[in-house]
mmCIF file of C-alpha atoms and ligand atoms in Angstrom:
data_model
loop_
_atom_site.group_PDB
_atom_site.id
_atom_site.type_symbol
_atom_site.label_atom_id
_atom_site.label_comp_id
_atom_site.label_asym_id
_atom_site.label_seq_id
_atom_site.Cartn_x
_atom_site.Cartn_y
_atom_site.Cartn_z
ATOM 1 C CA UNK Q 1 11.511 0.251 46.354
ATOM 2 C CA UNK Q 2 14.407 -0.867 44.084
ATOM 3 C CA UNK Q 3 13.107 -0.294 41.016
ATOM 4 C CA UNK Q 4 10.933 -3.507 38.931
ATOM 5 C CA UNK Q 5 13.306 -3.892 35.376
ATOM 6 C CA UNK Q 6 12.769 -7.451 34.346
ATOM 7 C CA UNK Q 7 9.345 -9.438 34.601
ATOM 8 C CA UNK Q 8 8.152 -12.602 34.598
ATOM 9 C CA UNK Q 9 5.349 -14.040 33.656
ATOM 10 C CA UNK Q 10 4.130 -17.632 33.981
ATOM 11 C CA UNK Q 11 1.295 -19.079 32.392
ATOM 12 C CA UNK Q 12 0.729 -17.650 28.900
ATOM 13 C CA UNK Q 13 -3.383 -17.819 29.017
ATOM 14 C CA UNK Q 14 -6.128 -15.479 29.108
ATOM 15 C CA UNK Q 15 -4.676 -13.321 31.850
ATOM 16 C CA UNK Q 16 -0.700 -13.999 31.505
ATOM 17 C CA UNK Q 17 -0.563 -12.846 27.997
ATOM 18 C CA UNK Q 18 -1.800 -9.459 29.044
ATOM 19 C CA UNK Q 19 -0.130 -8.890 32.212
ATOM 20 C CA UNK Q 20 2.903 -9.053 29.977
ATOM 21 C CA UNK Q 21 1.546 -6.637 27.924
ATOM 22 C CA UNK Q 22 0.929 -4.621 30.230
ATOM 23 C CA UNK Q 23 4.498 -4.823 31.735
ATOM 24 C CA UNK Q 24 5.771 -4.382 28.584
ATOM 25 C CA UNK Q 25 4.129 -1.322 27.323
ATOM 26 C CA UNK Q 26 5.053 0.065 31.136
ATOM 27 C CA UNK Q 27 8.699 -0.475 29.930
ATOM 28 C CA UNK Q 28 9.273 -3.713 31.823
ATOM 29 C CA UNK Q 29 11.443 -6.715 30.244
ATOM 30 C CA UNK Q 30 9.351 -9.588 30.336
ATOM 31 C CA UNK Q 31 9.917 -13.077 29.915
ATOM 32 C CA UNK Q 32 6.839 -15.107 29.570
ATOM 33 C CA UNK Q 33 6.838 -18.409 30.486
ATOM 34 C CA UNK Q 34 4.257 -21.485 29.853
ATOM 35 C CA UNK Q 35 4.326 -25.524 30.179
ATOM 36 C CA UNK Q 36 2.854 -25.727 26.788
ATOM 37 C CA UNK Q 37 5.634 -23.779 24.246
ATOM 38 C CA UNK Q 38 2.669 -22.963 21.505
ATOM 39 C CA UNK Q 39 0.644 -21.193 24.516
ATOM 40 C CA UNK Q 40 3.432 -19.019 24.525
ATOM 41 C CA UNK Q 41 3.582 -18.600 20.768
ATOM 42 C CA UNK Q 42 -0.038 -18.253 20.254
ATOM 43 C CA UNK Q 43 -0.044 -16.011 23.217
ATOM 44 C CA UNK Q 44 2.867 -13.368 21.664
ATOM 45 C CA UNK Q 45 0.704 -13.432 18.222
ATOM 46 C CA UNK Q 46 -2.288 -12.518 19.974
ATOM 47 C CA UNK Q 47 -0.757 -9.729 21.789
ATOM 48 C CA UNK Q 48 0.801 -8.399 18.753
ATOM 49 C CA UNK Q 49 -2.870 -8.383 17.325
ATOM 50 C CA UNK Q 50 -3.368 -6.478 20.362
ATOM 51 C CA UNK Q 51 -0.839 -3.381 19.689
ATOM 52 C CA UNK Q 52 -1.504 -3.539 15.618
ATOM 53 C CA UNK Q 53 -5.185 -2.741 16.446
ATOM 54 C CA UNK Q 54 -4.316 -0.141 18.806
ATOM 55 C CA UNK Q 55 -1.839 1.168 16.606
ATOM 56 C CA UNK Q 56 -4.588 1.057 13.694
ATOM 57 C CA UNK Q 57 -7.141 2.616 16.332
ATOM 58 C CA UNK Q 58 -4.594 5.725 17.017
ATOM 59 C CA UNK Q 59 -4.232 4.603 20.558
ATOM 60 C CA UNK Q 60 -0.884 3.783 20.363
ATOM 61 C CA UNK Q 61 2.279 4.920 18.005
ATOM 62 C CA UNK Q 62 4.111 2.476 15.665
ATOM 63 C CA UNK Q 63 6.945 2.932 17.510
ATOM 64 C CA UNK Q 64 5.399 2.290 20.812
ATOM 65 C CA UNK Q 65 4.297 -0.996 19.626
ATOM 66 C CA UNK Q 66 7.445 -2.134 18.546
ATOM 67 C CA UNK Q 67 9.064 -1.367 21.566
ATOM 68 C CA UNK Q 68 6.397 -3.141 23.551
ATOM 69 C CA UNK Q 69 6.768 -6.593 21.535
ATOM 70 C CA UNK Q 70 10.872 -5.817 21.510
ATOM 71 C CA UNK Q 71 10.245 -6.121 25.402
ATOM 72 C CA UNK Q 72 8.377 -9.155 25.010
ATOM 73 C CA UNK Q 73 10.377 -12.519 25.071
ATOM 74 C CA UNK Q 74 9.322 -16.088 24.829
ATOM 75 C CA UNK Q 75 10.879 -18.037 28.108
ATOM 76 C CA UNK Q 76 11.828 -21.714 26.979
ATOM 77 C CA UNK Q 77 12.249 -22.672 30.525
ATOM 78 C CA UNK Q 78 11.671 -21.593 33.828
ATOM 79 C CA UNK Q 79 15.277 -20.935 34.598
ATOM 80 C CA UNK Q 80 14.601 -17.941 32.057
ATOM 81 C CA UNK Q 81 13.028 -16.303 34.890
ATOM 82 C CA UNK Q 82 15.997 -16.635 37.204
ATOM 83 C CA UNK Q 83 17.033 -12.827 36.931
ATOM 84 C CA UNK Q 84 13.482 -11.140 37.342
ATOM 85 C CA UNK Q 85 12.719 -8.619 39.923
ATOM 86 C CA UNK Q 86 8.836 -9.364 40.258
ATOM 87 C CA UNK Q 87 7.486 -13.020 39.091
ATOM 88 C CA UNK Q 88 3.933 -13.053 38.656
ATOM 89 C CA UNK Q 89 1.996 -16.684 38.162
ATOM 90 C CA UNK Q 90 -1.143 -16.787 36.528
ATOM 91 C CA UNK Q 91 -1.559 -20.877 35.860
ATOM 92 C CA UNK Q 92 -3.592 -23.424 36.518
ATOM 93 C CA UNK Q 93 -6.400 -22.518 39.444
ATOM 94 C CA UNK Q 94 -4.963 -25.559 41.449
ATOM 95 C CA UNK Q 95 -3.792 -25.630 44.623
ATOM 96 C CA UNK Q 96 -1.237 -28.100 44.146
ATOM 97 C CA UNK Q 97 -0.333 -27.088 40.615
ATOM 98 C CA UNK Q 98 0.784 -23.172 42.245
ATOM 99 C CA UNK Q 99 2.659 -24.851 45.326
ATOM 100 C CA UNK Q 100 4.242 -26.760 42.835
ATOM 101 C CA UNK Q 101 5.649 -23.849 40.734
ATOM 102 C CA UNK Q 102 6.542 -21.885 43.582
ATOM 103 C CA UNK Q 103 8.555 -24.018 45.199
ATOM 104 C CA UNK Q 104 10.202 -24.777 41.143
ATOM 105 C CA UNK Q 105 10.319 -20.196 41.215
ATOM 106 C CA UNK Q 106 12.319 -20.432 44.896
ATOM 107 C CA UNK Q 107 14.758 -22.738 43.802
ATOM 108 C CA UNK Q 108 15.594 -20.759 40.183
ATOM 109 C CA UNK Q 109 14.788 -17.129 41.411
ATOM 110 C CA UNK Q 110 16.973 -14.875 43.793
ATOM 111 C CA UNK Q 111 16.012 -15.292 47.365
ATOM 112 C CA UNK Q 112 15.109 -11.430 46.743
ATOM 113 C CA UNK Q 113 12.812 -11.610 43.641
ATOM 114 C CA UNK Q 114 9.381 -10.835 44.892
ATOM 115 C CA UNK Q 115 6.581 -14.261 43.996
ATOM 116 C CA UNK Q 116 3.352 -13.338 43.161
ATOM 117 C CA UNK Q 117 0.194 -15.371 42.468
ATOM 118 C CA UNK Q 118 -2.545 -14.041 40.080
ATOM 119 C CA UNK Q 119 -5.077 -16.556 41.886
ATOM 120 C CA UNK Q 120 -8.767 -15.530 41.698
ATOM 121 C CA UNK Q 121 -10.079 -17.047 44.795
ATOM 122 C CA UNK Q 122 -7.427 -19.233 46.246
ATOM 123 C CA UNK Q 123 -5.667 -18.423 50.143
ATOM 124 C CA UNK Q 124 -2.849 -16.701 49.356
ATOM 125 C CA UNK Q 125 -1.207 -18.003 52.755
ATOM 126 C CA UNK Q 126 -1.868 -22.008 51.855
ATOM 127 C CA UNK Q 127 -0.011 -21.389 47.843
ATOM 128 C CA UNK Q 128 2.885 -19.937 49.606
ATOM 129 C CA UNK Q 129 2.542 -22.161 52.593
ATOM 130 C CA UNK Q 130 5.865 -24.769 51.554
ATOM 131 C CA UNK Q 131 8.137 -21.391 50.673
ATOM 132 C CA UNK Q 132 11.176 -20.772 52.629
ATOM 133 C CA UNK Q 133 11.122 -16.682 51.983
ATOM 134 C CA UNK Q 134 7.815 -16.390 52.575
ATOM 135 C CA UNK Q 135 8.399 -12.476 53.326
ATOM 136 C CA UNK Q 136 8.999 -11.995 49.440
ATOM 137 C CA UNK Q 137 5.677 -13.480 48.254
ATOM 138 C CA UNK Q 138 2.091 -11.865 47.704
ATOM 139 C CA UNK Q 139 -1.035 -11.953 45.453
ATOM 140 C CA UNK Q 140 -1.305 -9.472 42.478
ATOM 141 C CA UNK Q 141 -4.972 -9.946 41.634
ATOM 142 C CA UNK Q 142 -5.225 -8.093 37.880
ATOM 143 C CA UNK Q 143 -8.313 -8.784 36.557
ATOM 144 C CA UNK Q 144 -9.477 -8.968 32.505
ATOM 145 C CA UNK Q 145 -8.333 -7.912 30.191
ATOM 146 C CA UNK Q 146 -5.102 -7.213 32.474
ATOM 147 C CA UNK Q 147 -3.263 -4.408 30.347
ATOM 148 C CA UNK Q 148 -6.746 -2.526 30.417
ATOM 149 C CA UNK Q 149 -8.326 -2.763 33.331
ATOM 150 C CA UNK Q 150 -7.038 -0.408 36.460
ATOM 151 C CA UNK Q 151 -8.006 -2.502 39.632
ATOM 152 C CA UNK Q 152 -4.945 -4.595 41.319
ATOM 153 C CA UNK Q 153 -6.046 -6.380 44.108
ATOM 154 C CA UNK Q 154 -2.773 -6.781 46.106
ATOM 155 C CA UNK Q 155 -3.245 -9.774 48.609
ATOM 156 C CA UNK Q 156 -1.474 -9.495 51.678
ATOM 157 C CA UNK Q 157 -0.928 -12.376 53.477
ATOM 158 C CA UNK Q 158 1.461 -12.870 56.450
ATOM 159 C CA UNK Q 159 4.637 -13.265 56.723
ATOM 160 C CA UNK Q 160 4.860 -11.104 53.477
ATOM 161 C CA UNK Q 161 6.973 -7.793 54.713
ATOM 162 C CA UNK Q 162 4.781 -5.166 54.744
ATOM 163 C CA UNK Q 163 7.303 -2.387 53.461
ATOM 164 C CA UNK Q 164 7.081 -4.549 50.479
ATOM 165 C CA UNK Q 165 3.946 -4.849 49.593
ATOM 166 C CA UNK Q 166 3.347 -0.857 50.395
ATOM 167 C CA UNK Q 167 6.276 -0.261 47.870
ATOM 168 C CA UNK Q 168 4.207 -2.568 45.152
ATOM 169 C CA UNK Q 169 0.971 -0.963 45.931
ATOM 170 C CA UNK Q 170 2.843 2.464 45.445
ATOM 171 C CA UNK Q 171 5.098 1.089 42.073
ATOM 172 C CA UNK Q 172 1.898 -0.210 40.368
ATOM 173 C CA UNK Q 173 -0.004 2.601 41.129
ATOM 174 C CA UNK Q 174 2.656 5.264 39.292
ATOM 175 C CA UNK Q 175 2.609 2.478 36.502
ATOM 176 C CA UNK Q 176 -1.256 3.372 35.895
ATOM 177 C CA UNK Q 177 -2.721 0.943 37.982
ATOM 178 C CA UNK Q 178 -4.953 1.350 40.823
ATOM 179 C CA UNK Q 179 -3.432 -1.229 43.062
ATOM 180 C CA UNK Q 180 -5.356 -1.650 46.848
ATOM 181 C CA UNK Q 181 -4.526 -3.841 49.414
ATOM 182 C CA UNK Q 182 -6.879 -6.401 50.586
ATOM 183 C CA UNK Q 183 -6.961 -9.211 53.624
ATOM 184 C CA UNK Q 184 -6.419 -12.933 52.345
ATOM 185 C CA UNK Q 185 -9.915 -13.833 52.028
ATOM 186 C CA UNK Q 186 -11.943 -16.389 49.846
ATOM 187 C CA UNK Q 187 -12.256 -13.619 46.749
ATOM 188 C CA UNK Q 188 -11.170 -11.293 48.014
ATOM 189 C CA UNK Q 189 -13.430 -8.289 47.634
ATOM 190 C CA UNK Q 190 -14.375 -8.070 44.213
ATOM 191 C CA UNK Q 191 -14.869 -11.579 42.903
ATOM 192 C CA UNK Q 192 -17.030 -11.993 46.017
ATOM 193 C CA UNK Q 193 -19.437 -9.410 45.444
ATOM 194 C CA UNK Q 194 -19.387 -10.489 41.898
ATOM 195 C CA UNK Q 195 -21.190 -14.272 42.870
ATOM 196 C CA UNK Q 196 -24.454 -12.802 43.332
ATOM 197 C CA UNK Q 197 -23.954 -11.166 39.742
ATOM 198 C CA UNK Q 198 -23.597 -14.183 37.884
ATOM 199 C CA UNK Q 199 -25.739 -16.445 40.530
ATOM 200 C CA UNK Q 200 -28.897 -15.000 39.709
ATOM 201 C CA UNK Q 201 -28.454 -14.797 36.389
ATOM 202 C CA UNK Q 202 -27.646 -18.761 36.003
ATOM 203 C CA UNK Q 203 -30.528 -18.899 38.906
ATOM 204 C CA UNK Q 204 -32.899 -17.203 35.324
ATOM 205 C CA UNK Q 205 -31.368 -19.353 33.182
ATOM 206 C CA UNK Q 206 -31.766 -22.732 35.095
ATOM 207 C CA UNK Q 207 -35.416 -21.903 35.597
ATOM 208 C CA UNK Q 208 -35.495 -21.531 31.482
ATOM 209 C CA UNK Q 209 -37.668 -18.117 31.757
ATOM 210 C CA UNK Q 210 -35.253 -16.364 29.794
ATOM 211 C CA UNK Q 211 -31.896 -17.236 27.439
ATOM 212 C CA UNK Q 212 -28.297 -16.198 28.564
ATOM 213 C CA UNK Q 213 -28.668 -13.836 25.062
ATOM 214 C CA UNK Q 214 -31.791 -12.566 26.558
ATOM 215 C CA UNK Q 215 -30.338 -12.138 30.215
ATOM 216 C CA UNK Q 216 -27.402 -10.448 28.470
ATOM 217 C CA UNK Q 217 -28.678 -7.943 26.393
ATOM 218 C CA UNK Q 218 -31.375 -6.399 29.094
ATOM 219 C CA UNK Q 219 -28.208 -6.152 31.443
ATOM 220 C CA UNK Q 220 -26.151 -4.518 28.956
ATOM 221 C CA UNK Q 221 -29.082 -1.728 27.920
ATOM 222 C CA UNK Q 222 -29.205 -1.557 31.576
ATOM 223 C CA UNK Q 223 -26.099 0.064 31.655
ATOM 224 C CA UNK Q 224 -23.666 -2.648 32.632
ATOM 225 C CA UNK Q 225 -20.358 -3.020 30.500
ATOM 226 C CA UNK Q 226 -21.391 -6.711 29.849
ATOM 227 C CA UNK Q 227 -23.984 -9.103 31.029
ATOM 228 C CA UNK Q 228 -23.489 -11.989 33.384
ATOM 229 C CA UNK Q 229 -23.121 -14.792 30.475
ATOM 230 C CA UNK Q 230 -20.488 -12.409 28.185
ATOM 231 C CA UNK Q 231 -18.638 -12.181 31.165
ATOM 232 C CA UNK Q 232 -18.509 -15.710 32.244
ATOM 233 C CA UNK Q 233 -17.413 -16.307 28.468
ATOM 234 C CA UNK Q 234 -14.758 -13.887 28.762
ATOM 235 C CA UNK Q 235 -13.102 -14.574 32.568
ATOM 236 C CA UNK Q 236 -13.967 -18.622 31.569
ATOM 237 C CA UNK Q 237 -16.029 -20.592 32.730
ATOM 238 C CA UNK Q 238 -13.891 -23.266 34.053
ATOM 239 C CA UNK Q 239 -11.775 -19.976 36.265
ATOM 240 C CA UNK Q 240 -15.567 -18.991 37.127
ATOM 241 C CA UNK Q 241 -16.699 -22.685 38.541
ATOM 242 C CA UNK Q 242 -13.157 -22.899 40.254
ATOM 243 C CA UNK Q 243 -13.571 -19.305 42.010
ATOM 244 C CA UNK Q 244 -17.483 -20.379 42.625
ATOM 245 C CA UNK Q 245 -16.136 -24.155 44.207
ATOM 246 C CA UNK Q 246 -13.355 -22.610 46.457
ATOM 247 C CA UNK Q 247 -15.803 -19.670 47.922
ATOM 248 C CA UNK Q 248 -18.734 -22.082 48.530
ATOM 249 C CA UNK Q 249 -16.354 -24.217 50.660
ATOM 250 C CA UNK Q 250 -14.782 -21.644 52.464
ATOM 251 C CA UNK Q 251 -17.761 -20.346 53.513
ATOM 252 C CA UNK Q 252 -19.383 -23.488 54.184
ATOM 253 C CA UNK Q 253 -21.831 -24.190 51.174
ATOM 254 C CA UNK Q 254 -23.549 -20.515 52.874
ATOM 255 C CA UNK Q 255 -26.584 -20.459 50.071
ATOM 256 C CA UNK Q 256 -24.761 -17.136 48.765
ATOM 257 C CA UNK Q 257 -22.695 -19.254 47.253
ATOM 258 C CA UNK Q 258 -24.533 -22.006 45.738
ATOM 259 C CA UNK Q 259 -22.773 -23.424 42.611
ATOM 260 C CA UNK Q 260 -25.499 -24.103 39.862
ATOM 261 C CA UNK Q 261 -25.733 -26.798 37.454
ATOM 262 C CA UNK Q 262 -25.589 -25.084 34.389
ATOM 263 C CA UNK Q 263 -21.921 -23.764 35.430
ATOM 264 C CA UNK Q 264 -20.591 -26.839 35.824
ATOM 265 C CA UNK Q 265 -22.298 -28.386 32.575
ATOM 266 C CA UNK Q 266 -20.641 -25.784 30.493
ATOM 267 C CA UNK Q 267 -17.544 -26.989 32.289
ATOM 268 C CA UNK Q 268 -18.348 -30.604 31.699
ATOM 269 C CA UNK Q 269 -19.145 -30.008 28.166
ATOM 270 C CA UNK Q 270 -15.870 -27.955 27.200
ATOM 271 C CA UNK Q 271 -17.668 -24.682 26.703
ATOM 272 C CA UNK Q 272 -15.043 -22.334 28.344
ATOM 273 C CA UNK Q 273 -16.025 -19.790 26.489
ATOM 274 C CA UNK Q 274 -13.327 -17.511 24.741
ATOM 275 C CA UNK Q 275 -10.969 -19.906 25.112
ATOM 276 C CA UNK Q 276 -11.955 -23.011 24.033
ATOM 277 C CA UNK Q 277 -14.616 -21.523 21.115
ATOM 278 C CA UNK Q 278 -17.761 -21.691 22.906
ATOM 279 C CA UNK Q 279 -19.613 -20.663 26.095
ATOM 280 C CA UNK Q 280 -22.909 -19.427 27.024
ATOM 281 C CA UNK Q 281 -22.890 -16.707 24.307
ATOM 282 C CA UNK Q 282 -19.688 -17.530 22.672
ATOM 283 C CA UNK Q 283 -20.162 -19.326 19.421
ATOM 284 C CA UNK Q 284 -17.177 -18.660 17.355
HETATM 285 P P1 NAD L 301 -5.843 -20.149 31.295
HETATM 286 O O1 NAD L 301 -6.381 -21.518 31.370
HETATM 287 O O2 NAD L 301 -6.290 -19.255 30.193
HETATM 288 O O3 NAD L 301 -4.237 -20.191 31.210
HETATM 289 C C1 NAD L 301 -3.450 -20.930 32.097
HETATM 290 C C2 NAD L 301 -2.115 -21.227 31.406
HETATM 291 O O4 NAD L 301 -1.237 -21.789 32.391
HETATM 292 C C3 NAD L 301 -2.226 -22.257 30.274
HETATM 293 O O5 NAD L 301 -1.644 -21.718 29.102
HETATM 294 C C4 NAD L 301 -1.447 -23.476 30.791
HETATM 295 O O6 NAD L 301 -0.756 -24.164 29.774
HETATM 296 C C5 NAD L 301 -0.476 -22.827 31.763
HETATM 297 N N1 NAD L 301 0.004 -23.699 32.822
HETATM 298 C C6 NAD L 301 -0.715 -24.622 33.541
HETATM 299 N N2 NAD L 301 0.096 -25.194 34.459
HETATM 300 C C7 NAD L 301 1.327 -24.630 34.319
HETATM 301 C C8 NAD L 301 2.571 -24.783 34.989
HETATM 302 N N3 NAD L 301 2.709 -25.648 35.986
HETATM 303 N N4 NAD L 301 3.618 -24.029 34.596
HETATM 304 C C9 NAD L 301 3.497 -23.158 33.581
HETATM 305 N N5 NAD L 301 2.318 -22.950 32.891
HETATM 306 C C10 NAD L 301 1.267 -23.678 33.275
HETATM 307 O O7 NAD L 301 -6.118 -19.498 32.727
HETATM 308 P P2 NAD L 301 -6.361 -17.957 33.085
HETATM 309 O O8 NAD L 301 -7.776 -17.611 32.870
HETATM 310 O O9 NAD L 301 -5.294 -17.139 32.440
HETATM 311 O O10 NAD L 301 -6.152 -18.010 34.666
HETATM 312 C C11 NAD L 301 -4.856 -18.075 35.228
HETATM 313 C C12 NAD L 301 -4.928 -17.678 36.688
HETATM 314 O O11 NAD L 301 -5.422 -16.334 36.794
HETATM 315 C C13 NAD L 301 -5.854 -18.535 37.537
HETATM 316 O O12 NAD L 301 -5.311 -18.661 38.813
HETATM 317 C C14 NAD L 301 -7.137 -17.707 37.572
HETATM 318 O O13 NAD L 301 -7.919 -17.974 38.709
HETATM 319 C C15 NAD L 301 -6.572 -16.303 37.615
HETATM 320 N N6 NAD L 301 -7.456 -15.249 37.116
HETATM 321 C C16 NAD L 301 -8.201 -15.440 35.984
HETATM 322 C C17 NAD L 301 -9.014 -14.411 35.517
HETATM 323 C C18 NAD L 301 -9.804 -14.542 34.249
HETATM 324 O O14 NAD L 301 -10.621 -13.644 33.945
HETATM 325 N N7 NAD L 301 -9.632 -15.595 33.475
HETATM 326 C C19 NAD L 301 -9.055 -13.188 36.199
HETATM 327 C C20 NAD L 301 -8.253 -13.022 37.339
HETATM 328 C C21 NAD L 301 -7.468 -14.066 37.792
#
C-alpha cells in the first residue's frame, strides 16, 4: 500500500491521545483533533508525561522523545485533517455523534484517505452507513493503553475494498502491531469474551459478599494483569456500560449479557474512573 505519512486523530481522550502516540513514535505526522481545544492540550501534556517517564525509565532516548512530540500537532479544526492518509476516530461511543463526523471527515478529507472508527462495540457497517466512499472506510479497534498494547482488531465491514484492509493489516503489523481481521460483529471478539470477565465480578459485588478492592486483588495474585474493577476504571466505565448496552441489544438481552446495576450507578454517579477521578477503585 502507498505508504501512511500523515495521521489523524480525532477525539483527544483516553484512547486518541495514545493512538497518536503511538503514530508518532512509529514516525507518523499526526494531527490530533478534539471538539473541546483543552482535551487536546491536556491530552499533548499527558503524552509528553508519557515519553519523559520512558525516557527517565531508559525505554526510550531523549532524542526519540523529542522527535515523537515534534510529530505531534494540535489540530484547531477539522479541516487540519484534510491532507491525512489514514483518519482514525476515537469520540464519543454514539451512533449519531460518529455518523456525524464522518460524513464532516468525507467532505474535508480526499476521497482516497482511508476513515477509520476506533468504536468498541458499535456496527461498523451502520457508522459508515451515510458515506459515499464507503470502500475507503474500516474499524481499527486498538485497545488501552493504545501505544502499548499489540492487538488491532481491524473490522471489516462491506463495501470496504478488501486489498485495503489486507494492506492495513500488513502496514500495522510491520509498525509493531499485531493487527487481525475480524467480521463486523457486536464486540467483536475480544470485548465479547471480556463481558463474562467483568459480569461476574459486578454479579460478587452486587450480592455485597466481597468489595471491588477485594475482587481485585485475588484476581490480580491470580495471575491476571488487573482485576475486573481496575480495568473498568481504566477502559471507563461509561465506554464499559456503552459496549455492555449495545451487546445486550444486539443479542437480544441473551442473559450473557445482562447489564448490572452497579455499572450503570457508577455511570449515573460520575465515577468514570480514570477519567473523571473516581471509579470502583479509583480514588484519586
Ligand atoms: P473519552 O471520553 O476519553 O474521549 C472522547 C473524546 O472525544 C473527548 O475528548 C471528547 O471531547 C471528544 N469528542 C466527542 N465528540 C466529538 C466530536 N464530535 N468531534 C471531536 N471530538 C469529539 O473516550 P475514549 O475512552 O477515548 O473512547 C473513544 C472511543 O474509543 C469510543 O468509541 C470507545 O468505545 C472506543 N474505545 C475505548 C476504549 C477504552 O478503553 N476507553 C478502548 C477501545 C475503544
Amino acid at each position: 500500500m502507498a505508504e501512511l505519512n500523515k495521521i489523524g486523530v480525532v477525539g483527544a481522550g483516553v484512547m486518541g491521545r495514545n493512538i497518536a502516540l503511538f503514530f508518532a513514535q512509529t514516525g507518523h505526522q499526526v494531527q490530533l483533533f478534539d471538539v473541546h481545544q483543552d482535551a487536546v492540550t491536556s491530552a499533548l501534556d499527558a503524552v509528553g508525561q508519557t515519553l519523559t517517564r520512558a525516557v527517565d525509565k531508559g525505554r526510550v532516548s531523549a532524542d526519540d522523545a523529542a522527535a515523537t512530540k515534534a510529530r505531534l500537532n494540535a489540530a484547531s479544526k477539522l479541516a487540519d485533517l484534510a491532507d491525512c492518509d489514514l483518519v482514525i476516530e476515537a469520540i464519543v461511543e454514539r451512533l449519531d455523534v460518529k455518523q456525524t463526523l464522518f460524513a464532516q471527515l468525507e467532505e474535508v478529507c480526499g476521497s482516497e484517505a482511508l476513515l477509520a472508527t476506533n468504536t468498541s462495540s458499535l456496527s461498523v457497517a451502520d457508522i459508515f452507513a451515510n458515506l459515499t466512499h464507503k470502500d475507503r472506510a474500516l474499524g481499527l479497534h486498538f485497545f488501552n493503553p493504545a501505544h502499548i498494547m499489540k492487538l488491532v482488531e481491524v473490522i471489516t465491514a462491506p463495501p470496504v475494498s478488501q486489498i485495503r484492509c489486507d494492506d492495513l493489516v500488513i502496514y500495522l503489523n510491520q509498525i509493531g502491531k499485531t493487527a487481525i481481521k475480524v467480521k463486523d460483529s457486536p464486540g467483536f471478539i475480544v470485548n465479547r469474551c471480556a463481558r463474562p470477565f467483568y459480569g461476574e465480578a459486578l454479579a460478587i459485588l452486587e450480592e455485597g459478599d466481597f468489595s471491588a478492592h477485594q475482587i481485585d486483588a485475588a484476581m490480580r495474585a491470580q495471575g491476571f494483569r488487573m482485576g475486573p474493577f481496575e480495568l473498568i476504571d481504566l477502559v471507563g466505565a461509561d465506554i464499559n456500560l456503552a459496549a455492555s448496552e449495545t451487546m445486550a441489544e444486539a443479542f437480544d438481552h441473551h442473559p450473557r449479557y445482562y447489564v448490572f446495576n452497579q455499572l450503570k450507578q457508577q455511570v449515573e454517579q460520575g465515577n468514570l474512573g480514570g477519567k473523571s477521578g473516581k471509579g470502583f477503585v479509583t480514588d484519586e
